[in-house]
Amino acid sequence: MSSWLDYTINGLIVGNVYALVAVGLALIFGVSRLINFAQGSIYLVGAYIGWVAVVRLHTPLPLTIIVVAAAAAVVGLIIERFGLRPLQNSVRIAPLLATIGISFVLDQLVMLTFSPNPRALPSQLPDVRFQLGGGTIGPLDLLIAGVGLTSALLLFVFLRYTKLGWAVRATAQDRDAAMQMGVDVNRVNQAVFGIAAALGGVSGMLVGMYYNQIDTAMSLQATLKGVVAEVVGGAGNVPGAVIGSLLLGLVESYGVAILGTSYRNLFAFLLLVVVLVLRPNGLFVSARQAPPEPLTGTFVAPSRPVHIPRLVLLVAVAGFALLPLFPVSFYVLQTLINAWLLGMLALSLTLVAGTMGQVSLGHAALLAIGAYTSALLSLTLAVPTGLAVIGGGLMSAALGTLLISPSFRLRGHYVSIATLAIGEIVSLVILNWESVTRGPIGISGIPPLSLFGYDLISPSSVYWFSLAVMVVLALLQGRLLSSHLGRSFRAIRDDDIAARAYGLSLNRYKSLAFIFGGFAAGISGGIAAHLYSYINHETFNTQQSILALTVVILGGLGNVVGAIAGSVALVGLPELFRIAAEYRILIYGIVLLLLVRFRPQGLLGTI
Amino acid sequence: MINTSPEPLLTLSNVNTFYGQAQVHFDLSITVSRGHIVCLLGGNASGKSTTMKIILGLVKPRSGEVTFDGASLIGLSTPQIVRRGIASVPEARRLFADMSVRENILMGAFVRNDREAVAQDLDRMLTLFPKLGQRLSQRAGSLSGGEQQMVAMARALMSRPRMIVMDEPTMGLSPLYVDRVLELIRSINQVGVSVFMVEQNASLALEIAHEAYVLQTGRIVLSGPARALKDDPRIRDAYLGGSEAA
């Protein structure tokens, strides 16, 4: 009995922390209809500023809180001014992609400055527990609750009784009308980003103190949790975000009590998917009300694709095919093999995100499904690896499409959130389904690729194999795009309502796109598994999904040749310039930001 | 009604506007004299609402000049233009639906900092629009269309504007409210506020306007004193051509 009270207290405290993140997300969504994927990075920055203040500067707790809030607010203002304001007139999904880029840049900067090793963040509070009913509560719990309540109160007063607060509310309800009342919406945006960042930064610091540990992995987790809480409460609804956060905290806490710690995140993401599918407006808005914004508009900037003569393509393919015959180093071949594997993933994503307009942030899950299927088929059922890889592709096509199908009824931002959550769910299921996936230990000793009884062990044979598979997939996809199917995909992307009015079944075409894309990605994951010989639940992570997205935007969304060229560029160039691994993610983030800002149609143009 | 000094307050001269490739305005020139009600008539897709947006700085013209009280408005942001003394009653009211009626009206005074005078003006609005008195704490979104129009007009007046621009103020209202709105526009004008209104309903608008312009696919095809235009057969022709709506 007493432990249940403890779990309740724990759930509410954690919920308070989520609320600080989610309220910021809700304010920003309210004013600019943007889901700020950089919110978790600000939370991370807050935690590390807190660490500097406490451990290096020995500031007293109240001052620490003020320093963290102020510094995080400055980061928020910089993001708004230089990252987002220049994108005001571009397509709606552009700022979303920009916040993803910003979050990569911020996370990597923190990692480069402080190293990825976890650090302890002492709370400076006495370590005592008070009895409360049947449970216990500590001073840090009270601090978190106090900060949460105070922030909520201040925010309420701000929104209700100050002029700027009125401007924020008016802008959230009707941006144009607010401008016609004389509201400077840029100032409103600034205010909202500053407040959201201050709250997020303090939240990160409090969490660091709560677990007495901070590390750079906190960032993505915080963004995801904040987004879950915000969407559960109804996007843009500030009180809803608070209630959604507390609910999320409780669900997680009770879930952990029943099933164990490793299930914590699974509950969060399942809750998100269920809410998105059943009540996309959140729990507190009547179901019949229209969503706050249709959230349409893809990132596909209209452009004329660069025409590449067939001969040039043939020469390029032949050149790459003949490469192993020349005395090139193993290192070059290895790099290009990675590029071909990424190329298959990019083909998949460029079809789904570019041609179909469903910006998926969970594409690494398709790799993981293909990889695990192929690895397990060859290891436990002794299926020849060549067939196992195909099995991986088929499984990824079937299971991937099935898992992603709940997102078919969503649009715009919501597709991105849902696919991100589905990607996380796949990774968490792999972690927890130990009888099949061997859980956290991962799968080792995966046999190498073989074809008709011959093992492909030499680098050049693996190189040829992966290049050939990628070229075949690219040709198939090119064929698909020029058929009536390709036209239907693009019609749905450009205007799904009109497409439906012409009798196109959205679910059927979205399924077809994901089946084809899932197959390509599954093959890529399958080959990777046999190449690496060891995989675990973290081998295919969100970073890879984002890398693939950067690749396809670089190449031009929907552009088959562009997807491959983008893969070669983003895998090859860092190798060519011998850029150390820890800087690469930073560079991907910067590339994404520059593309969104200056060349949204990519290098070869969108199709 | 006749104003002794027909000095121009707002002028649009040779304005050309584009949405991407498509040209919306062709050398549009309009003058609103100080103290006058000027109405812009036209069917669907004639470029009426875009004219409103040009004045308010929500859309930038590719060429041409817009001046208010002798100073150019080109390059100013919407809030800056509002501070110059132009208030608006947008198409379909555009109230802040989840804010109370009181908050909506007070939002109109956003550019003012004289709290006491604002409070007095709020009282004045309640005498001008007595029905709103009982509705002050209600959500604006819960009002009827006619009541919402009253709130939108009160909101516009709260900034003590020199000119109000209105986009189809009678659209979607019951006949009773249409008369009431027209009466109010006239009384607003009598206290010295110039009015520029965009309307589809020509006969009603010409009742109260001093001057009128007829816009057809981005060009002014007819203009002059409202009284003269009322009897002009071409008014009817202008409507039947170029627009599919009756």
mmCIF file with all atom_site columns, N, CA and C in Angstrom, chain A residues 12-50:
data_model
loop_
_atom_site.group_PDB
_atom_site.id
_atom_site.type_symbol
_atom_site.label_atom_id
_atom_site.label_alt_id
_atom_site.label_comp_id
_atom_site.label_asym_id
_atom_site.label_entity_id
_atom_site.label_seq_id
_atom_site.pdbx_PDB_ins_code
_atom_site.Cartn_x
_atom_site.Cartn_y
_atom_site.Cartn_z
_atom_site.occupancy
_atom_site.B_iso_or_equiv
_atom_site.pdbx_formal_charge
_atom_site.auth_seq_id
_atom_site.auth_comp_id
_atom_site.auth_asym_id
_atom_site.auth_atom_id
_atom_site.pdbx_PDB_model_num
ATOM 1   N N  . LEU A 1 12 ? 3.895  11.994 -9.914  1.00 0.00 ? 12 LEU A N  1
ATOM 2   C CA . LEU A 1 12 ? 3.522  13.405 -9.949  1.00 0.00 ? 12 LEU A CA 1
ATOM 3   C C  . LEU A 1 12 ? 4.763  14.292 -10.044 1.00 0.00 ? 12 LEU A C  1
ATOM 4   N N  . ILE A 1 13 ? 5.843  13.886 -9.352  1.00 0.00 ? 13 ILE A N  1
ATOM 5   C CA . ILE A 1 13 ? 7.060  14.698 -9.399  1.00 0.00 ? 13 ILE A CA 1
ATOM 6   C C  . ILE A 1 13 ? 7.644  14.672 -10.810 1.00 0.00 ? 13 ILE A C  1
ATOM 7   N N  . VAL A 1 14 ? 7.759  13.466 -11.368 1.00 0.00 ? 14 VAL A N  1
ATOM 8   C CA . VAL A 1 14 ? 8.279  13.360 -12.732 1.00 0.00 ? 14 VAL A CA 1
ATOM 9   C C  . VAL A 1 14 ? 7.349  14.114 -13.696 1.00 0.00 ? 14 VAL A C  1
ATOM 10  N N  . GLY A 1 15 ? 6.045  14.004 -13.434 1.00 0.00 ? 15 GLY A N  1
ATOM 11  C CA . GLY A 1 15 ? 5.070  14.724 -14.257 1.00 0.00 ? 15 GLY A CA 1
ATOM 12  C C  . GLY A 1 15 ? 5.298  16.226 -14.214 1.00 0.00 ? 15 GLY A C  1
ATOM 13  N N  . ASN A 1 16 ? 5.670  16.727 -13.033 1.00 0.00 ? 16 ASN A N  1
ATOM 14  C CA . ASN A 1 16 ? 5.978  18.151 -12.897 1.00 0.00 ? 16 ASN A CA 1
ATOM 15  C C  . ASN A 1 16 ? 7.140  18.561 -13.783 1.00 0.00 ? 16 ASN A C  1
ATOM 16  N N  . VAL A 1 17 ? 8.151  17.685 -13.825 1.00 0.00 ? 17 VAL A N  1
ATOM 17  C CA . VAL A 1 17 ? 9.313  17.956 -14.667 1.00 0.00 ? 17 VAL A CA 1
ATOM 18  C C  . VAL A 1 17 ? 8.904  17.979 -16.143 1.00 0.00 ? 17 VAL A C  1
ATOM 19  N N  . TYR A 1 18 ? 8.105  16.983 -16.538 1.00 0.00 ? 18 TYR A N  1
ATOM 20  C CA . TYR A 1 18 ? 7.624  16.959 -17.918 1.00 0.00 ? 18 TYR A CA 1
ATOM 21  C C  . TYR A 1 18 ? 6.815  18.215 -18.218 1.00 0.00 ? 18 TYR A C  1
ATOM 22  N N  . ALA A 1 19 ? 6.046  18.642 -17.219 1.00 0.00 ? 19 ALA A N  1
ATOM 23  C CA . ALA A 1 19 ? 5.168  19.793 -17.451 1.00 0.00 ? 19 ALA A CA 1
ATOM 24  C C  . ALA A 1 19 ? 5.983  21.024 -17.813 1.00 0.00 ? 19 ALA A C  1
ATOM 25  N N  . LEU A 1 20 ? 7.138  21.178 -17.163 1.00 0.00 ? 20 LEU A N  1
ATOM 26  C CA . LEU A 1 20 ? 7.952  22.354 -17.474 1.00 0.00 ? 20 LEU A CA 1
ATOM 27  C C  . LEU A 1 20 ? 8.383  22.342 -18.942 1.00 0.00 ? 20 LEU A C  1
ATOM 28  N N  . VAL A 1 21 ? 8.639  21.148 -19.467 1.00 0.00 ? 21 VAL A N  1
ATOM 29  C CA . VAL A 1 21 ? 9.007  21.050 -20.882 1.00 0.00 ? 21 VAL A CA 1
ATOM 30  C C  . VAL A 1 21 ? 7.768  21.231 -21.758 1.00 0.00 ? 21 VAL A C  1
ATOM 31  N N  . ALA A 1 22 ? 6.700  20.539 -21.377 1.00 0.00 ? 22 ALA A N  1
ATOM 32  C CA . ALA A 1 22 ? 5.510  20.498 -22.229 1.00 0.00 ? 22 ALA A CA 1
ATOM 33  C C  . ALA A 1 22 ? 4.815  21.852 -22.323 1.00 0.00 ? 22 ALA A C  1
ATOM 34  N N  . VAL A 1 23 ? 4.835  22.612 -21.225 1.00 0.00 ? 23 VAL A N  1
ATOM 35  C CA . VAL A 1 23 ? 4.188  23.920 -21.255 1.00 0.00 ? 23 VAL A CA 1
ATOM 36  C C  . VAL A 1 23 ? 4.878  24.817 -22.278 1.00 0.00 ? 23 VAL A C  1
ATOM 37  N N  . GLY A 1 24 ? 6.201  24.732 -22.315 1.00 0.00 ? 24 GLY A N  1
ATOM 38  C CA . GLY A 1 24 ? 6.944  25.510 -23.306 1.00 0.00 ? 24 GLY A CA 1
ATOM 39  C C  . GLY A 1 24 ? 6.573  25.095 -24.714 1.00 0.00 ? 24 GLY A C  1
ATOM 40  N N  . LEU A 1 25 ? 6.479  23.790 -24.917 1.00 0.00 ? 25 LEU A N  1
ATOM 41  C CA . LEU A 1 25 ? 6.092  23.290 -26.243 1.00 0.00 ? 25 LEU A CA 1
ATOM 42  C C  . LEU A 1 25 ? 4.703  23.792 -26.615 1.00 0.00 ? 25 LEU A C  1
ATOM 43  N N  . ALA A 1 26 ? 3.807  23.778 -25.630 1.00 0.00 ? 26 ALA A N  1
ATOM 44  C CA . ALA A 1 26 ? 2.431  24.197 -25.900 1.00 0.00 ? 26 ALA A CA 1
ATOM 45  C C  . ALA A 1 26 ? 2.374  25.684 -26.239 1.00 0.00 ? 26 ALA A C  1
ATOM 46  N N  . LEU A 1 27 ? 3.150  26.495 -25.517 1.00 0.00 ? 27 LEU A N  1
ATOM 47  C CA . LEU A 1 27 ? 3.165  27.935 -25.808 1.00 0.00 ? 27 LEU A CA 1
ATOM 48  C C  . LEU A 1 27 ? 3.654  28.171 -27.234 1.00 0.00 ? 27 LEU A C  1
ATOM 49  N N  . ILE A 1 28 ? 4.742  27.495 -27.586 1.00 0.00 ? 28 ILE A N  1
ATOM 50  C CA . ILE A 1 28 ? 5.309  27.694 -28.920 1.00 0.00 ? 28 ILE A CA 1
ATOM 51  C C  . ILE A 1 28 ? 4.347  27.190 -29.985 1.00 0.00 ? 28 ILE A C  1
ATOM 52  N N  . PHE A 1 29 ? 3.754  26.014 -29.739 1.00 0.00 ? 29 PHE A N  1
ATOM 53  C CA . PHE A 1 29 ? 2.808  25.492 -30.722 1.00 0.00 ? 29 PHE A CA 1
ATOM 54  C C  . PHE A 1 29 ? 1.630  26.445 -30.871 1.00 0.00 ? 29 PHE A C  1
ATOM 55  N N  . GLY A 1 30 ? 1.166  26.967 -29.738 1.00 0.00 ? 30 GLY A N  1
ATOM 56  C CA . GLY A 1 30 ? 0.026  27.868 -29.775 1.00 0.00 ? 30 GLY A CA 1
ATOM 57  C C  . GLY A 1 30 ? 0.302  29.073 -30.659 1.00 0.00 ? 30 GLY A C  1
ATOM 58  N N  . VAL A 1 31 ? 1.462  29.669 -30.486 1.00 0.00 ? 31 VAL A N  1
ATOM 59  C CA . VAL A 1 31 ? 1.750  30.914 -31.179 1.00 0.00 ? 31 VAL A CA 1
ATOM 60  C C  . VAL A 1 31 ? 2.182  30.668 -32.617 1.00 0.00 ? 31 VAL A C  1
ATOM 61  N N  . SER A 1 32 ? 3.015  29.650 -32.846 1.00 0.00 ? 32 SER A N  1
ATOM 62  C CA . SER A 1 32 ? 3.530  29.513 -34.211 1.00 0.00 ? 32 SER A CA 1
ATOM 63  C C  . SER A 1 32 ? 3.234  28.174 -34.858 1.00 0.00 ? 32 SER A C  1
ATOM 64  N N  . ARG A 1 33 ? 2.354  27.368 -34.255 1.00 0.00 ? 33 ARG A N  1
ATOM 65  C CA . ARG A 1 33 ? 1.969  26.087 -34.861 1.00 0.00 ? 33 ARG A CA 1
ATOM 66  C C  . ARG A 1 33 ? 3.202  25.253 -35.205 1.00 0.00 ? 33 ARG A C  1
ATOM 67  N N  . LEU A 1 34 ? 4.150  25.260 -34.303 1.00 0.00 ? 34 LEU A N  1
ATOM 68  C CA . LEU A 1 34 ? 5.409  24.563 -34.540 1.00 0.00 ? 34 LEU A CA 1
ATOM 69  C C  . LEU A 1 34 ? 5.680  23.640 -33.366 1.00 0.00 ? 34 LEU A C  1
ATOM 70  N N  . ILE A 1 35 ? 6.054  22.407 -33.662 1.00 0.00 ? 35 ILE A N  1
ATOM 71  C CA . ILE A 1 35 ? 6.521  21.530 -32.600 1.00 0.00 ? 35 ILE A CA 1
ATOM 72  C C  . ILE A 1 35 ? 8.028  21.681 -32.533 1.00 0.00 ? 35 ILE A C  1
ATOM 73  N N  . ASN A 1 36 ? 8.482  22.214 -31.429 1.00 0.00 ? 36 ASN A N  1
ATOM 74  C CA . ASN A 1 36 ? 9.885  22.583 -31.310 1.00 0.00 ? 36 ASN A CA 1
ATOM 75  C C  . ASN A 1 36 ? 10.711 21.382 -30.874 1.00 0.00 ? 36 ASN A C  1
ATOM 76  N N  . PHE A 1 37 ? 11.343 20.729 -31.847 1.00 0.00 ? 37 PHE A N  1
ATOM 77  C CA . PHE A 1 37 ? 12.131 19.553 -31.514 1.00 0.00 ? 37 PHE A CA 1
ATOM 78  C C  . PHE A 1 37 ? 13.434 19.917 -30.818 1.00 0.00 ? 37 PHE A C  1
ATOM 79  N N  . ALA A 1 38 ? 13.738 21.200 -30.715 1.00 0.00 ? 38 ALA A N  1
ATOM 80  C CA . ALA A 1 38 ? 14.955 21.596 -30.005 1.00 0.00 ? 38 ALA A CA 1
ATOM 81  C C  . ALA A 1 38 ? 14.701 21.807 -28.518 1.00 0.00 ? 38 ALA A C  1
ATOM 82  N N  . GLN A 1 39 ? 13.449 21.615 -28.073 1.00 0.00 ? 39 GLN A N  1
ATOM 83  C CA . GLN A 1 39 ? 13.133 21.873 -26.666 1.00 0.00 ? 39 GLN A CA 1
ATOM 84  C C  . GLN A 1 39 ? 13.976 20.995 -25.745 1.00 0.00 ? 39 GLN A C  1
ATOM 85  N N  . GLY A 1 40 ? 14.182 19.731 -26.119 1.00 0.00 ? 40 GLY A N  1
ATOM 86  C CA . GLY A 1 40 ? 14.988 18.828 -25.304 1.00 0.00 ? 40 GLY A CA 1
ATOM 87  C C  . GLY A 1 40 ? 16.442 19.254 -25.246 1.00 0.00 ? 40 GLY A C  1
ATOM 88  N N  . SER A 1 41 ? 16.923 19.878 -26.323 1.00 0.00 ? 41 SER A N  1
ATOM 89  C CA . SER A 1 41 ? 18.308 20.335 -26.318 1.00 0.00 ? 41 SER A CA 1
ATOM 90  C C  . SER A 1 41 ? 18.488 21.490 -25.350 1.00 0.00 ? 41 SER A C  1
ATOM 91  N N  . ILE A 1 42 ? 17.457 22.324 -25.247 1.00 0.00 ? 42 ILE A N  1
ATOM 92  C CA . ILE A 1 42 ? 17.551 23.426 -24.290 1.00 0.00 ? 42 ILE A CA 1
ATOM 93  C C  . ILE A 1 42 ? 17.538 22.866 -22.865 1.00 0.00 ? 42 ILE A C  1
ATOM 94  N N  . TYR A 1 43 ? 16.764 21.831 -22.685 1.00 0.00 ? 43 TYR A N  1
ATOM 95  C CA . TYR A 1 43 ? 16.707 21.124 -21.402 1.00 0.00 ? 43 TYR A CA 1
ATOM 96  C C  . TYR A 1 43 ? 18.093 20.579 -21.059 1.00 0.00 ? 43 TYR A C  1
ATOM 97  N N  . LEU A 1 44 ? 18.748 20.018 -22.090 1.00 0.00 ? 44 LEU A N  1
ATOM 98  C CA . LEU A 1 44 ? 20.107 19.494 -21.917 1.00 0.00 ? 44 LEU A CA 1
ATOM 99  C C  . LEU A 1 44 ? 21.067 20.627 -21.559 1.00 0.00 ? 44 LEU A C  1
ATOM 100 N N  . VAL A 1 45 ? 20.971 21.716 -22.305 1.00 0.00 ? 45 VAL A N  1
ATOM 101 C CA . VAL A 1 45 ? 21.835 22.867 -22.039 1.00 0.00 ? 45 VAL A CA 1
ATOM 102 C C  . VAL A 1 45 ? 21.613 23.352 -20.604 1.00 0.00 ? 45 VAL A C  1
ATOM 103 N N  . GLY A 1 46 ? 20.330 23.391 -20.183 1.00 0.00 ? 46 GLY A N  1
ATOM 104 C CA . GLY A 1 46 ? 20.016 23.814 -18.820 1.00 0.00 ? 46 GLY A CA 1
ATOM 105 C C  . GLY A 1 46 ? 20.701 22.932 -17.790 1.00 0.00 ? 46 GLY A C  1
ATOM 106 N N  . ALA A 1 47 ? 20.658 21.615 -18.037 1.00 0.00 ? 47 ALA A N  1
ATOM 107 C CA . ALA A 1 47 ? 21.273 20.691 -17.091 1.00 0.00 ? 47 ALA A CA 1
ATOM 108 C C  . ALA A 1 47 ? 22.771 20.957 -16.982 1.00 0.00 ? 47 ALA A C  1
ATOM 109 N N  . TYR A 1 48 ? 23.431 21.194 -18.109 1.00 0.00 ? 48 TYR A N  1
ATOM 110 C CA . TYR A 1 48 ? 24.891 21.401 -18.067 1.00 0.00 ? 48 TYR A CA 1
ATOM 111 C C  . TYR A 1 48 ? 25.258 22.771 -17.512 1.00 0.00 ? 48 TYR A C  1
ATOM 112 N N  . ILE A 1 49 ? 24.424 23.763 -17.784 1.00 0.00 ? 49 ILE A N  1
ATOM 113 C CA . ILE A 1 49 ? 24.689 25.068 -17.159 1.00 0.00 ? 49 ILE A CA 1
ATOM 114 C C  . ILE A 1 49 ? 24.541 24.920 -15.646 1.00 0.00 ? 49 ILE A C  1
ATOM 115 N N  . GLY A 1 50 ? 23.519 24.154 -15.243 1.00 0.00 ? 50 GLY A N  1
ATOM 116 C CA . GLY A 1 50 ? 23.346 23.881 -13.815 1.00 0.00 ? 50 GLY A CA 1
ATOM 117 C C  . GLY A 1 50 ? 24.589 23.210 -13.243 1.00 0.00 ? 50 GLY A C  1
#
